[in-house]
């Protein structure tokens, strides 16, 4: 399975973009998006799971329209966490039976529009209170998101399966869930998503077992079939140098614990990070190098901080992205390594992408490549200090194609955002 490029490849692709005149003086940072890695990840999903599993890729992780279009063109579906994401997906060409709608804050009007306009889309409810907002003759497949109350092996911010979670109906409310299935005959699915960047998958496997047991009881009491089970996302990306978690192992485990799972239900997945994390990387210009005392660790000021990396910067124990240093012309920097802090451009003290990075001695006008930014980085873009969202360059080494996938935001875009 493809992971990230080598340092030499970063240098080659960056210089390729320069030769193609895709980068200009105002591009103080550029995002590169790799379609070979995307294809490889998508194919891996399809090849590893049984053929009829529907993979709805989580839009929130990487909402670039051209990328959504690519995902759809290759036969995959999309998972929308908001009504706006549903609309973005439709602009990208999603037919209604390639959509899963999961927002925890669905309004009456959104539910009504879904039922009238995209009746093939799966809607997963987050709370039983949503049900009375549904028309009784709704055609959409409707699932209940269940909180299986397992201990997800991830940092607390990504864990959504504790009793204090705002997601899903706790499985301990089994009687209420069954009562809802009796009262609302249009419910025909169950949904779980226990958390993201899961270090181990055992809790997910256990959660699938609880869902199957719940489906048994629902079927016994309602005499109706639970048609689909959506097992959510959560499979991790590998930001370090070690091996990627094995999806084959995970799928085999599900099959050996629950041999008829994939035959009994239509199974849906909602992976985001696993698909996208390694597809994109950033090249950011070192605008200044600060060193106020002779023995201080130098601080490289680059053009992306908490605006592109809010989770890395605001959260304890953040993901640490690998960094590569290029010379101003894009050649790999080979100077001896020393510690550096990497500072962003925003106006608050904590705006550091990371501290104590051992890197070849950085100088002003070098370029820093930040790896693995395809998931949950630029998709969480913040307007703090009103900086422009960078240009995105798409490429495929395999097909020898490189082009501007999204232009850099200009000042008019920002003025419009702020109501100008
Ligand atoms: C309901 C739901 N599905 C899928 C995902 C995607 O998860 P991941 O990126 O960990 O695969 C998320 C992420 O937060 C989610 O909330």
mmCIF file of C-alpha atoms and ligand atoms in Angstrom, residues 58 60-61 79 102 145 160 167 191 193 195-197 232-235 270-274 311 375-376, ligand 1:
data_model
loop_
_atom_site.group_PDB
_atom_site.id
_atom_site.type_symbol
_atom_site.label_atom_id
_atom_site.label_comp_id
_atom_site.label_asym_id
_atom_site.label_seq_id
_atom_site.Cartn_x
_atom_site.Cartn_y
_atom_site.Cartn_z
ATOM 1 C CA UNK A 58 -16.024 10.996 4.912
ATOM 2 C CA UNK A 60 -15.225 16.356 6.340
ATOM 3 C CA UNK A 61 -11.727 14.909 6.151
ATOM 4 C CA UNK A 79 -20.529 10.484 3.919
ATOM 5 C CA UNK A 102 -24.906 11.715 9.416
ATOM 6 C CA UNK A 145 -26.561 5.616 15.341
ATOM 7 C CA UNK A 160 -16.974 9.246 20.867
ATOM 8 C CA UNK A 167 -23.035 10.862 19.373
ATOM 9 C CA UNK A 191 -24.796 2.739 12.600
ATOM 10 C CA UNK A 193 -18.583 5.135 14.716
ATOM 11 C CA UNK A 195 -13.751 7.233 17.272
ATOM 12 C CA UNK A 196 -10.921 8.202 14.950
ATOM 13 C CA UNK A 197 -7.249 7.281 14.588
ATOM 14 C CA UNK A 232 -18.276 4.060 10.449
ATOM 15 C CA UNK A 233 -14.621 5.044 10.080
ATOM 16 C CA UNK A 234 -11.746 5.198 12.543
ATOM 17 C CA UNK A 235 -9.065 3.155 10.798
ATOM 18 C CA UNK A 270 -17.181 5.688 6.371
ATOM 19 C CA UNK A 271 -13.393 5.957 6.272
ATOM 20 C CA UNK A 272 -11.759 9.337 6.086
ATOM 21 C CA UNK A 273 -8.314 9.574 7.589
ATOM 22 C CA UNK A 274 -7.174 6.165 6.305
ATOM 23 C CA UNK A 311 -5.860 19.954 15.841
ATOM 24 C CA UNK A 375 -6.981 14.437 6.354
ATOM 25 C CA UNK A 376 -8.331 16.859 8.941
HETATM 26 C C1 LIG B 1 -19.777 9.610 11.783
HETATM 27 C C2 LIG B 1 -18.382 9.584 11.277
HETATM 28 N N1 LIG B 1 -18.065 8.749 10.286
HETATM 29 C C3 LIG B 1 -16.826 8.709 9.764
HETATM 30 C C4 LIG B 1 -15.819 9.524 10.233
HETATM 31 C C5 LIG B 1 -14.460 9.424 9.614
HETATM 32 O O1 LIG B 1 -13.585 8.884 10.539
HETATM 33 P P1 LIG B 1 -12.078 8.564 10.203
HETATM 34 O O2 LIG B 1 -11.530 9.751 9.527
HETATM 35 O O3 LIG B 1 -11.458 8.302 11.537
HETATM 36 O O4 LIG B 1 -12.068 7.343 9.343
HETATM 37 C C6 LIG B 1 -16.080 10.403 11.282
HETATM 38 C C7 LIG B 1 -15.019 11.287 11.769
HETATM 39 O O5 LIG B 1 -15.084 12.020 12.652
HETATM 40 C C8 LIG B 1 -17.405 10.453 11.807
HETATM 41 O O6 LIG B 1 -17.715 11.284 12.791
#
